[in-house]
Coordinates of C-alpha atoms and ligand atoms in Angstrom, one line a residue:
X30 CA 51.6 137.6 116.8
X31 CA 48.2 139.4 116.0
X32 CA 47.2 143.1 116.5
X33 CA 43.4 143.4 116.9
X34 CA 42.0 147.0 116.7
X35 CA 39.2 147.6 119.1
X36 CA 38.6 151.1 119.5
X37 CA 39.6 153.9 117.0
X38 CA 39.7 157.7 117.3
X39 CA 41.0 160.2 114.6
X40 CA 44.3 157.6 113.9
X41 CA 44.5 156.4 116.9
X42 CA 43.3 153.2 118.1
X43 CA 43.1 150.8 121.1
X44 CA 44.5 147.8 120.4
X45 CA 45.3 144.3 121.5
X46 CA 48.8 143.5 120.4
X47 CA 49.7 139.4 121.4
X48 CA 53.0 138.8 121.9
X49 CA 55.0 135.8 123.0
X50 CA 55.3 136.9 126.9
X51 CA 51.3 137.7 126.9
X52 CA 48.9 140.7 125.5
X53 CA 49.6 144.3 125.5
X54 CA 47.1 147.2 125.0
X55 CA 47.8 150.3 122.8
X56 CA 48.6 152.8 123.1
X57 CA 51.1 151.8 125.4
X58 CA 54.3 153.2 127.0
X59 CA 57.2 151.4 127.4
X60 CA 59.3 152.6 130.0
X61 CA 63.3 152.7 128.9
X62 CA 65.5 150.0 131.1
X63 CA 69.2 150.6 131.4
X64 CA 69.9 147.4 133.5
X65 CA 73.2 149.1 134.7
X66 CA 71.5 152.2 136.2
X67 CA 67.8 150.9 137.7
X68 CA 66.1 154.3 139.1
X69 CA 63.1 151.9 139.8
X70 CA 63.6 148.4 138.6
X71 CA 61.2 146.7 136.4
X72 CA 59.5 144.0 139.1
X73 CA 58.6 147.4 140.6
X74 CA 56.9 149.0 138.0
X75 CA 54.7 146.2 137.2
X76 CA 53.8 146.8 141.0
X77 CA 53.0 150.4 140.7
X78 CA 52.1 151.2 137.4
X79 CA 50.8 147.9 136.2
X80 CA 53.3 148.2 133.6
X81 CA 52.8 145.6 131.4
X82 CA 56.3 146.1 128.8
X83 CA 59.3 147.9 129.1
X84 CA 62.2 148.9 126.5
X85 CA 66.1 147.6 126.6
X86 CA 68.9 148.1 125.0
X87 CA 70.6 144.9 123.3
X88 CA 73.7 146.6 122.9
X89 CA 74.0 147.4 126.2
X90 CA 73.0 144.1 127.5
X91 CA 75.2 142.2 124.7
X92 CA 78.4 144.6 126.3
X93 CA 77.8 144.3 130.1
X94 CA 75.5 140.8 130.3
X95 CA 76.5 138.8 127.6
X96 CA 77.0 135.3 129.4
X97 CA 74.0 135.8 131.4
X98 CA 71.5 137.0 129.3
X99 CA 72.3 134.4 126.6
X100 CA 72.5 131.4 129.4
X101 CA 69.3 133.2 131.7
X102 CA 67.4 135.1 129.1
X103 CA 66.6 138.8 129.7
X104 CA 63.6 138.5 131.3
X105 CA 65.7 137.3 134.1
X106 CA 68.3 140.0 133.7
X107 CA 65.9 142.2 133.9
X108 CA 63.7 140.9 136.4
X109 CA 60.9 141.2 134.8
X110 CA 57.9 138.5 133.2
X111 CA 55.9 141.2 131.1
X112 CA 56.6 141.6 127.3
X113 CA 60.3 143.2 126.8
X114 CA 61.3 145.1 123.3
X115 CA 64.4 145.8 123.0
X116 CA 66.6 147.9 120.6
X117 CA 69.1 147.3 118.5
X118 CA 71.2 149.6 119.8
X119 CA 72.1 151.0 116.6
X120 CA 72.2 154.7 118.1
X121 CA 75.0 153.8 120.5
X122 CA 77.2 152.2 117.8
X123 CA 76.7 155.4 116.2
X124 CA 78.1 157.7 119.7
X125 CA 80.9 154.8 120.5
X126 CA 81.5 154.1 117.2
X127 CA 81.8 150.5 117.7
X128 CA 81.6 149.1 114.3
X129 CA 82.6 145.8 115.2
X130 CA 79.1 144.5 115.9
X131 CA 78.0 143.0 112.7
X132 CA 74.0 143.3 112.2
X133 CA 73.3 139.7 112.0
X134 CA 75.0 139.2 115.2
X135 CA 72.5 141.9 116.6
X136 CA 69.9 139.3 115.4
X137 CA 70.9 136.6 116.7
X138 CA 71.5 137.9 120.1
X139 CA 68.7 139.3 120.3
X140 CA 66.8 135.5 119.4
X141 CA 69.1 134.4 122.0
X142 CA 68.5 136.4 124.7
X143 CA 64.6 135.3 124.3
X144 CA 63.5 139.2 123.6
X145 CA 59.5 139.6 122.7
X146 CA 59.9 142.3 120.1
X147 CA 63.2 142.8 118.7
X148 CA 64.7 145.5 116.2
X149 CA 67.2 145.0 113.4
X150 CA 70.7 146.9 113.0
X151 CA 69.2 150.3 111.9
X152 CA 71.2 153.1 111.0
X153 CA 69.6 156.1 112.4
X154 CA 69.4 158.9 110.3
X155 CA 70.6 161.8 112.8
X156 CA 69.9 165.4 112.5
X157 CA 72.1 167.1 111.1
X158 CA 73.2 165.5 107.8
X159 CA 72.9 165.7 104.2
X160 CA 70.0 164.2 102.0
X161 CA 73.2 162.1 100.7
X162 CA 74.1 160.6 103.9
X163 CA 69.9 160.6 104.9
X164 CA 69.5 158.6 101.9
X165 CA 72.2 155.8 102.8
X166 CA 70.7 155.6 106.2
X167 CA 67.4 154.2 104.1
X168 CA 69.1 152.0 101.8
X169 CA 71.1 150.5 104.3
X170 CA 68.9 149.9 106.8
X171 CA 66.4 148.4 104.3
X172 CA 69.5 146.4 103.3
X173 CA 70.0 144.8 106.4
X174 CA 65.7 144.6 106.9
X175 CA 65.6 142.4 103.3
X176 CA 68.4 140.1 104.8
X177 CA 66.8 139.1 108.0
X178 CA 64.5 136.6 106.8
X179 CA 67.7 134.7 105.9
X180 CA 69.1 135.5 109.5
X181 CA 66.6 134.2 112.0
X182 CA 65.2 131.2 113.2
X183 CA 62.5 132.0 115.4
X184 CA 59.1 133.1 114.6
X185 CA 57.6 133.9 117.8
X186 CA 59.7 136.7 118.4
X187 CA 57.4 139.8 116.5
X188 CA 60.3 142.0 114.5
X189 CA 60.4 145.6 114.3
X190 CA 61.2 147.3 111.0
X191 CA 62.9 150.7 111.6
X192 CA 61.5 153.7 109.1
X193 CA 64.4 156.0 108.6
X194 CA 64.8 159.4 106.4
X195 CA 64.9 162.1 109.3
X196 CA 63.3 165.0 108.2
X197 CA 63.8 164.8 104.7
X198 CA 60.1 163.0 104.1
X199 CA 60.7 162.0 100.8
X200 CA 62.9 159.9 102.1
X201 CA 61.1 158.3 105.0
X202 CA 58.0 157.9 102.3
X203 CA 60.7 155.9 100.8
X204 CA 61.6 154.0 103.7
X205 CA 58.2 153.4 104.9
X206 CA 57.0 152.2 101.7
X207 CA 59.5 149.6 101.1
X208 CA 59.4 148.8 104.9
X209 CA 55.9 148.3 104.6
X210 CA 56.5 145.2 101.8
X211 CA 58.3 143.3 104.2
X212 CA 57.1 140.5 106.4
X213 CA 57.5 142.8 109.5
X214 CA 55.4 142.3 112.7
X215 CA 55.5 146.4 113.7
X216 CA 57.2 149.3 112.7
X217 CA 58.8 151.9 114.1
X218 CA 60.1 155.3 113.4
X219 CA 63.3 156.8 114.2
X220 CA 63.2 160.3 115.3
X221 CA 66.3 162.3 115.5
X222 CA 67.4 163.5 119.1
X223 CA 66.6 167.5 118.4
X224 CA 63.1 166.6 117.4
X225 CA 62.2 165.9 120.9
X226 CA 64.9 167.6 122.9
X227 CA 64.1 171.2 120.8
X228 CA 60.3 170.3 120.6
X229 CA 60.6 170.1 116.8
X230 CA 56.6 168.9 117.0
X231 CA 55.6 170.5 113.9
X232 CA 58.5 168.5 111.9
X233 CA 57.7 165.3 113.9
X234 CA 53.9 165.9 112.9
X235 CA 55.7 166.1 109.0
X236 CA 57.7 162.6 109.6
X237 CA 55.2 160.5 111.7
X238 CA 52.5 161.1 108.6
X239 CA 54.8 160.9 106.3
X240 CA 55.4 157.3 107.7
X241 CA 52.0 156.4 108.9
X242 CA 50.8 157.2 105.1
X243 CA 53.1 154.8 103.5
X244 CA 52.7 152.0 106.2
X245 CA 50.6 148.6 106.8
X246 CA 47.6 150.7 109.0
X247 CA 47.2 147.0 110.5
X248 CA 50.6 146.7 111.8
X249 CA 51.4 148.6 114.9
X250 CA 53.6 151.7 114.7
X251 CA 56.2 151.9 117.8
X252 CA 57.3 156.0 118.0
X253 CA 61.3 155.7 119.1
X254 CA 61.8 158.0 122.2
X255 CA 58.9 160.0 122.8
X256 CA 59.8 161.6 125.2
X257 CA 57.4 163.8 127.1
X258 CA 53.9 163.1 127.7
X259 CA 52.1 166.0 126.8
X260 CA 53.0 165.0 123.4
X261 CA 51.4 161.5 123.4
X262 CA 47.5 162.5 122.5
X263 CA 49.1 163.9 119.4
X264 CA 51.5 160.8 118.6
X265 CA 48.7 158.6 119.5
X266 CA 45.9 160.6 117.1
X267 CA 48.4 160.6 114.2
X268 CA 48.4 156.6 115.2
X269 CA 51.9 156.1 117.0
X270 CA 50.8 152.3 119.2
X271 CA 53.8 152.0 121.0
X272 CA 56.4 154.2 122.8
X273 CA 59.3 154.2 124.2
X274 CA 60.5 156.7 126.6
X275 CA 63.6 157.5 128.5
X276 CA 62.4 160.6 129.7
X277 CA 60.9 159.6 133.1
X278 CA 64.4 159.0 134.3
X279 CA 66.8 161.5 132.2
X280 CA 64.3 164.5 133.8
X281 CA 64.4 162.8 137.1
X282 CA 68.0 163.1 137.2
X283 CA 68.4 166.4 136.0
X284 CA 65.9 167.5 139.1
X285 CA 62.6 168.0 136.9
X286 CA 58.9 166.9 137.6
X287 CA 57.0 166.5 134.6
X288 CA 53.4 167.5 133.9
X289 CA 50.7 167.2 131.3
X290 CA 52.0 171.0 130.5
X291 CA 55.6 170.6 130.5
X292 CA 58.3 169.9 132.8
X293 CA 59.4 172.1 136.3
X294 CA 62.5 172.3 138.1
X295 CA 61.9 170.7 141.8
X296 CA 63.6 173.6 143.0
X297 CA 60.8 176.0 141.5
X298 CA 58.1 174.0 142.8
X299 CA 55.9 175.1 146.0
X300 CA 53.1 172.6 145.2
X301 CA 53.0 168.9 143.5
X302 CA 50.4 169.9 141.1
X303 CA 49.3 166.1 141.2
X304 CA 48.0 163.4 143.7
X305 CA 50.0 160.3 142.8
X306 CA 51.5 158.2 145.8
X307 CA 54.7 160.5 145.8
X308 CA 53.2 163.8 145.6
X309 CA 50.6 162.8 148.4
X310 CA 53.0 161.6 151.1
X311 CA 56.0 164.0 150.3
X312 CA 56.1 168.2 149.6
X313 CA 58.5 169.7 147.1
X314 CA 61.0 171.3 149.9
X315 CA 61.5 167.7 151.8
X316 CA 62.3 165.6 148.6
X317 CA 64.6 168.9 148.0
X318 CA 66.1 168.2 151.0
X319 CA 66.6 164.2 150.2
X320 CA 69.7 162.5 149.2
X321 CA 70.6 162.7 145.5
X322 CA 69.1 159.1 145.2
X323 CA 66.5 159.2 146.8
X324 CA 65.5 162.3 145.5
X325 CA 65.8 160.8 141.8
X326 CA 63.7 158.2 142.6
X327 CA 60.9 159.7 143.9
X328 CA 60.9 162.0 140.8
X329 CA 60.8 159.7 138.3
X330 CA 58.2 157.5 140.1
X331 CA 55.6 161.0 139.6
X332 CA 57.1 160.8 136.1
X333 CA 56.0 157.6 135.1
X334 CA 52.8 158.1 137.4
X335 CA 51.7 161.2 134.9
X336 CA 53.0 159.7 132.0
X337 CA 50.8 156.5 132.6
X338 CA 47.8 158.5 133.6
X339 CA 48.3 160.5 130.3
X340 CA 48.0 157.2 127.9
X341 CA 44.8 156.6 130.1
X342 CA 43.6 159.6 129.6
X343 CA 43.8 159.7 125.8
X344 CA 42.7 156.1 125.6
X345 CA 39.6 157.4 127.8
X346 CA 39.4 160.1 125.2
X347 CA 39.4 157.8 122.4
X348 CA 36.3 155.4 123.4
X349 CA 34.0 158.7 124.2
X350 CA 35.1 160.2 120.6
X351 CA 36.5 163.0 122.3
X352 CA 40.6 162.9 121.2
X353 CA 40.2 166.1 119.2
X354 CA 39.3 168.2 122.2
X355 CA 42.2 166.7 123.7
X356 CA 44.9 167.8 121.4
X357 CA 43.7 171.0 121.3
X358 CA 43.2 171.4 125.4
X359 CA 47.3 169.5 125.2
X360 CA 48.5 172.0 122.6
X361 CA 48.1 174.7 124.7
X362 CA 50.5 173.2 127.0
X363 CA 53.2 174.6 125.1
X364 CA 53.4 177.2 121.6
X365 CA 55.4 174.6 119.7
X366 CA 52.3 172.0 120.9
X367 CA 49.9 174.3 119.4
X368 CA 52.2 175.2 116.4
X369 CA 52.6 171.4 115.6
X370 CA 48.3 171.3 115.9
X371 CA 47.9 174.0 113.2
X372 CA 50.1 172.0 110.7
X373 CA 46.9 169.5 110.8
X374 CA 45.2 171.2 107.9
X375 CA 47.7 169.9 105.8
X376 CA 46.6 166.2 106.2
X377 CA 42.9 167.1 106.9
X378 CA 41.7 165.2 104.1
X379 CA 43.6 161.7 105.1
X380 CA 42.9 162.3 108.4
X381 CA 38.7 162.6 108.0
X382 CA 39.3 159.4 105.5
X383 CA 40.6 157.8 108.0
X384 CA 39.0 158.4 111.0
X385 CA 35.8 155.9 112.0
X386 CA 32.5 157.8 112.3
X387 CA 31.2 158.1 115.2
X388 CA 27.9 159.3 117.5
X389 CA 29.4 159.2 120.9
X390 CA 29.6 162.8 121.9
X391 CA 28.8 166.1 120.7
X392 CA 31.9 168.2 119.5
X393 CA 33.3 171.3 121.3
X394 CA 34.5 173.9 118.7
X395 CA 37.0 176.5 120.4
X396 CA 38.4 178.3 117.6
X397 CA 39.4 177.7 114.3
X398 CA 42.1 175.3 115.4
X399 CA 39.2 172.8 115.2
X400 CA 38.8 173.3 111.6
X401 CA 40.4 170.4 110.0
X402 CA 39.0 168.4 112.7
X403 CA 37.6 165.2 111.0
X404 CA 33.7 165.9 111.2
X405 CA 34.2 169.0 109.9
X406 CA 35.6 168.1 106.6
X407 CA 33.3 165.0 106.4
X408 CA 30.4 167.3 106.4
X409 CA 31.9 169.3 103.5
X410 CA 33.0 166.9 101.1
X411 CA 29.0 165.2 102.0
X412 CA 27.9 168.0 100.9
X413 CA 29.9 168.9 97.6
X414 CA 30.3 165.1 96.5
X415 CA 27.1 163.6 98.0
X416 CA 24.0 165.9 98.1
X417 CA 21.2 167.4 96.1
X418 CA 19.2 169.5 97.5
X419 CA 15.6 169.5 97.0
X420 CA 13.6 171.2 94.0
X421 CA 13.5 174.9 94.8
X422 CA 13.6 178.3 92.7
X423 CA 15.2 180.0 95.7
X424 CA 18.0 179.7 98.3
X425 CA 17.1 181.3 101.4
X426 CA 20.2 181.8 103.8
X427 CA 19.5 182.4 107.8
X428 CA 22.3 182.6 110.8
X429 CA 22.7 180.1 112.7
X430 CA 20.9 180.1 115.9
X431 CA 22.4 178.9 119.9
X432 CA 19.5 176.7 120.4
X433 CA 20.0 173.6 117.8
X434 CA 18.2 172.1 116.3
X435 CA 17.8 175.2 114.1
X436 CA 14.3 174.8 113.1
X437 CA 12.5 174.3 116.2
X438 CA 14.7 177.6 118.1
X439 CA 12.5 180.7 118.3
X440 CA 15.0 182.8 116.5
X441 CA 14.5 180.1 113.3
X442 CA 10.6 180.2 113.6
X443 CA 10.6 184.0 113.9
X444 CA 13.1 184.8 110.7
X445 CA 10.9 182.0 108.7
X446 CA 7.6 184.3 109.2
X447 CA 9.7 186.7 108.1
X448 CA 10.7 185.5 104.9
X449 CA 7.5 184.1 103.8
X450 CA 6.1 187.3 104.4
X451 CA 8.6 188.9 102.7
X452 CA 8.4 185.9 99.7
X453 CA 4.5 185.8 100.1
X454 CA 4.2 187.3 96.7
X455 CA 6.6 185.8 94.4
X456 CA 6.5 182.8 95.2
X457 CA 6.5 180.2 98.1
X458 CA 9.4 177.8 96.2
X459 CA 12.1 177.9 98.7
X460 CA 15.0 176.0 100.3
X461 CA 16.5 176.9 103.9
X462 CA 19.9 176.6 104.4
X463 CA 21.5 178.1 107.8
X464 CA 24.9 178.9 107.9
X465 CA 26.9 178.2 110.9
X466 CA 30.0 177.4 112.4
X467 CA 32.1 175.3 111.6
X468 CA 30.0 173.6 109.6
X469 CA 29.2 176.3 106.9
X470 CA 26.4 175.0 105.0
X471 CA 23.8 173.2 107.0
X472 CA 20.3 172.4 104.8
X473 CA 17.7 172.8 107.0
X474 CA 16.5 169.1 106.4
X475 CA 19.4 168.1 107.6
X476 CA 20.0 169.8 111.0
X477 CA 18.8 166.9 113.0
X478 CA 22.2 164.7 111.2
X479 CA 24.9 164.2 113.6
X480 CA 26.9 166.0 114.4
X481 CA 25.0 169.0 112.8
X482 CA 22.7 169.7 115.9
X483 CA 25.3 168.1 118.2
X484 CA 28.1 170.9 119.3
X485 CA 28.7 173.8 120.9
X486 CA 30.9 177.0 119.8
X487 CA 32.4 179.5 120.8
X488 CA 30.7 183.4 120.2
X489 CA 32.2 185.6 118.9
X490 CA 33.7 183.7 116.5
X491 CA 37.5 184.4 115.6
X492 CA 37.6 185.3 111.8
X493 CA 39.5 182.5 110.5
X494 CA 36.1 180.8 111.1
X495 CA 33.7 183.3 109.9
X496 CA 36.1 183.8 106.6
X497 CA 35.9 179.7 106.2
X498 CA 31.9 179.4 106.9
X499 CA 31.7 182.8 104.4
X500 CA 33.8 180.5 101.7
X501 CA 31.4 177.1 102.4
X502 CA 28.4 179.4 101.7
X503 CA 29.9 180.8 98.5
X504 CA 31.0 177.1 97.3
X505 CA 27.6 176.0 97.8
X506 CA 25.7 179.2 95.6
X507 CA 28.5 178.4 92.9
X508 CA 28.4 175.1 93.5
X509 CA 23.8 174.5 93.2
X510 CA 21.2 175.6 90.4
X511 CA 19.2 178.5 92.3
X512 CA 17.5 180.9 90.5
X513 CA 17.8 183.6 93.7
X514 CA 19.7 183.6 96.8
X515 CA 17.6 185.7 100.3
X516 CA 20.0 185.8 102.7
X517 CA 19.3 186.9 106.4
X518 CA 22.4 188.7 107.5
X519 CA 23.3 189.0 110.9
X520 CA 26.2 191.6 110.4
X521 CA 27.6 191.9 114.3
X522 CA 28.3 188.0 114.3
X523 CA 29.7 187.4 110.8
X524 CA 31.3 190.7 110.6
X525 CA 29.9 191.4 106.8
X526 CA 32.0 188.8 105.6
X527 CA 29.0 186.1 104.4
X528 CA 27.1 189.2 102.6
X529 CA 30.6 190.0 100.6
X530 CA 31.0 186.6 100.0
X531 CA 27.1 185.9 98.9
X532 CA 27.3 189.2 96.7
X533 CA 30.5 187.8 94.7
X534 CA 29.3 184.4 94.1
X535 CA 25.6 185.6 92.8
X536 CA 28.0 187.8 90.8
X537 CA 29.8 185.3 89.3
X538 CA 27.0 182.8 89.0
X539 CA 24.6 185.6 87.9
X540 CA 21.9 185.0 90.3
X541 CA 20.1 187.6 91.8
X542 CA 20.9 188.4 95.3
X543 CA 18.4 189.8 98.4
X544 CA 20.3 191.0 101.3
X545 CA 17.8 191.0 104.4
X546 CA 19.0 192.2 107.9
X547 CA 17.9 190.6 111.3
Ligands
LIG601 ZN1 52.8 163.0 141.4

């Protein structure tokens, strides 16, 4: 088995993932399987949905299909040739508390019912447990993961190694790390029911880095039951491959129709919002009026129709550089969404280390949400780690200007006459640098550098922002050897905020300080 990484964005990254039963792209969704309730069997959704792999439940099959999956295999249960994973089932030993299946006969079921990607006995961690019991979940699971080298016999089925803690991220640091030193083909991460079902994003944001930090990065990461799509541009930028989801169906038979902002009750609906095979032939009162069945159906075909269209989307997002712009325009789908975007700054750092550099497209800065975005701190630690400015006695400061490049906009040309005129005397030793957002410093040599010239922003500015921009500018007076600091203020923009902050770094440096209005 071989994962090859073609395409990267942020985390997240198109790749090639072989497996036994043929190659699967990532990011991909794997649509959940119960072979005892089929709302739209598998033959059918490699059909319509080119789906290439879909999730099972080993349990499940070992209780109802034992004979026959063992003596068939379960791409025949199934009906179904594309690339199967299936779970251990751990989670419904757990609810039926069948302790009788021992974890190395999960194994070796699963070898013998001819699975692609299989999963050992995991204990899930749960919810709502103590750091005690969390911590058992770990040991134990890695237990079991340490003793199935001595278990199986096949090596062209790719093995998933479960990361466990819940949200106690010491522990899944733990997990991961130890995880990470075993001969493992992927690895996946358990995420406890109420993370998903309560939109818990912010804590899932805390438990998927948490895990993703600690991994392999060149083994894929599979994201146990993702749920709703409006969530996977952010599971996929925090560099989840693989998900699973049972979503499409459970909403379908509770009566809801998903979309990229959340789900809607059928009953509420006067439109389909969307132009999928379903929603074109059929109107929201007539599949109302449908048997239950059919009615189900129908609803999770537009499930898995958005969902699909969503990893396309973010893949498509991820090849023109343009994934950032997605989370943000996702996350204001739904408050939590946004909430679990703003917990970003945290890993900003990792995250811009991370990231591959690219010139595709120009950015689109909307507020300061876009802050920690990965250019953005790139062009700041350039500037404090990596560059010297040129030999000058004095710092000259403008605004930034709409047109970009900054030096060749008329606003630029006309504030330059205006310092030299204003400099002509003392001297004619100067260095331009033009603040702006959300880049803060940008030396005026350099403001033909991508992405410097290369984004647009939002005026006015919100004053997260201009307060960040106002603290870039007084980093870089503390921070360079300039024996004066002229700076241009254009009040009405920055709201006074760069003058207070020039005026309290010249004071703390010492330097001498012109304030100049435009
Ligand atoms: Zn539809």
């Amino acid at each position: 088995m071989s994962f090859e990484i073609r395409e990267r964005g942020i985390l997240g990254r198109i790749g090639r993932l072989e497996t036994k039963s043929g190659m699967i792209e990532t990011p991909l969704l794997l649509p959940v399987i119960n072979p005892t309730v089929q709302l739209i069997p598998p033959r059918k959704m490699q059909e319509l949905f080119d789906c290439t792999a879909v999730m099972t439940n080993a349990y499940i099959i070992r209780k109802r299909f034992e004979g026959e999956a063992t003596d068939k295999g379960i791409h025949s249960v199934l009906d179904f040739n594309g690339v199967i994973m299936t779970d251990s089932g751990a989670y419904q030993t757990l609810v039926y508390g069948d302790v009788e299946v021992p974890p190395e006969a999960i194994v070796q079921f699963q070898e013998e019912i001819n699975t692609d990607i299989a999963t050992i006995l995991d204990i899930p961690t749960g919810w709502d447990v103590s750091e005690e019991y969390a911590q058992h979940t770990v040991d134990e699971t890695l237990r079991r993961a340490r003793n199935l080298s001595s278990i199986k016999t096949r090596d062209d089925i790719a093995w998933m190694g479960p990361v466990q803690g819940g949200r106690y991220l010491d522990l899944v640091i733990r997990s991961a790390t130890e995880m990470g030193k075993l001969p493992f083909e992927v690895h996946a991460l358990g995420s406890p029911t109420p993370v998903m079902e309560q939109y818990l994003f912010d804590t899932l944001v805390g438990m998927i880095m948490a895990a993703k930090m600690n991994l392999p990065a060149e083994r894929p990461l599979h994201l146990f039951g993702a749920g709703h799509l409006f969530m996977f541009a952010l599971a996929v930028a925090l560099g989840c491959d693989l998900f699973d989801s049972a979503a499409y169906a459970k909403y379908a038979r509770q009566g809801r129709y998903m979309t990229e902002r959340g789900t809607t009750r059928l009953s509420e609906l006067r439109y389909f919002p969307c132009s999928c095979p379903v929603c074109r032939k059929n109107d929201p009162e007539s599949v109302l009026e449908m048997e239950k069945i059919e009615r189900q159906r129908l609803l999770a075909e537009h499930n898995l129709y958005v969902s699909f269209s969503e990893i396309k989307l973010t893949k498509q997002a991820i090849v023109e550089g343009r994934l950032w712009e997605l989370l943000e325009l996702r996350a204001h789908g739904h408050p939590r969404l946004l909430q679990a975007l703003k917990t970003l700054g945290k890993y900003a750092e990792y995250l811009e280390s991370h990231s591959p550099i690219t010139k595709r497209s120009g950015l689109f800065f909307f507020s300061s949400l876009g802050l920690p975005r990965p250019e953005v701190i790139r062009h700041q630690k350039r500037l404090s780690e990596r560059y010297s400015p040129p030999r000058a006695k004095v710092l000259v400061l403008l605004p930034q200007t709409r047109m970009k490049p900054f030096h060749k906009s008329n606003r630029y040309q006309r504030a330059l006459k205006d310092i030299q005129r204003n400099l002509r005397e003392e001297t004619d030793d100067f260095h331009i640098c033009v603040y702006a957002a959300p880049f803060g410093i940008v030396p005026i040599e350099l403001d033909e550098v991508y992405p410097l010239s290369q984004y647009e922003s939002v005026a006015p500015l919100d004053l997260e922002t201009i307060d960040y921009v106002a603290k870039q500018v007084a980093d870089y007076i503390m921070a360079m050897d300039y024996e004066r600091v002229v700076l241009t203020e254009d009040a009405e923009t920055w709201k006074g905020r760069i003058a207070t902050a020039c005026r309290r770094a010249c004071e703390r440096k010492g330097t001498p300080l012109r304030v100049v209005r435009t």
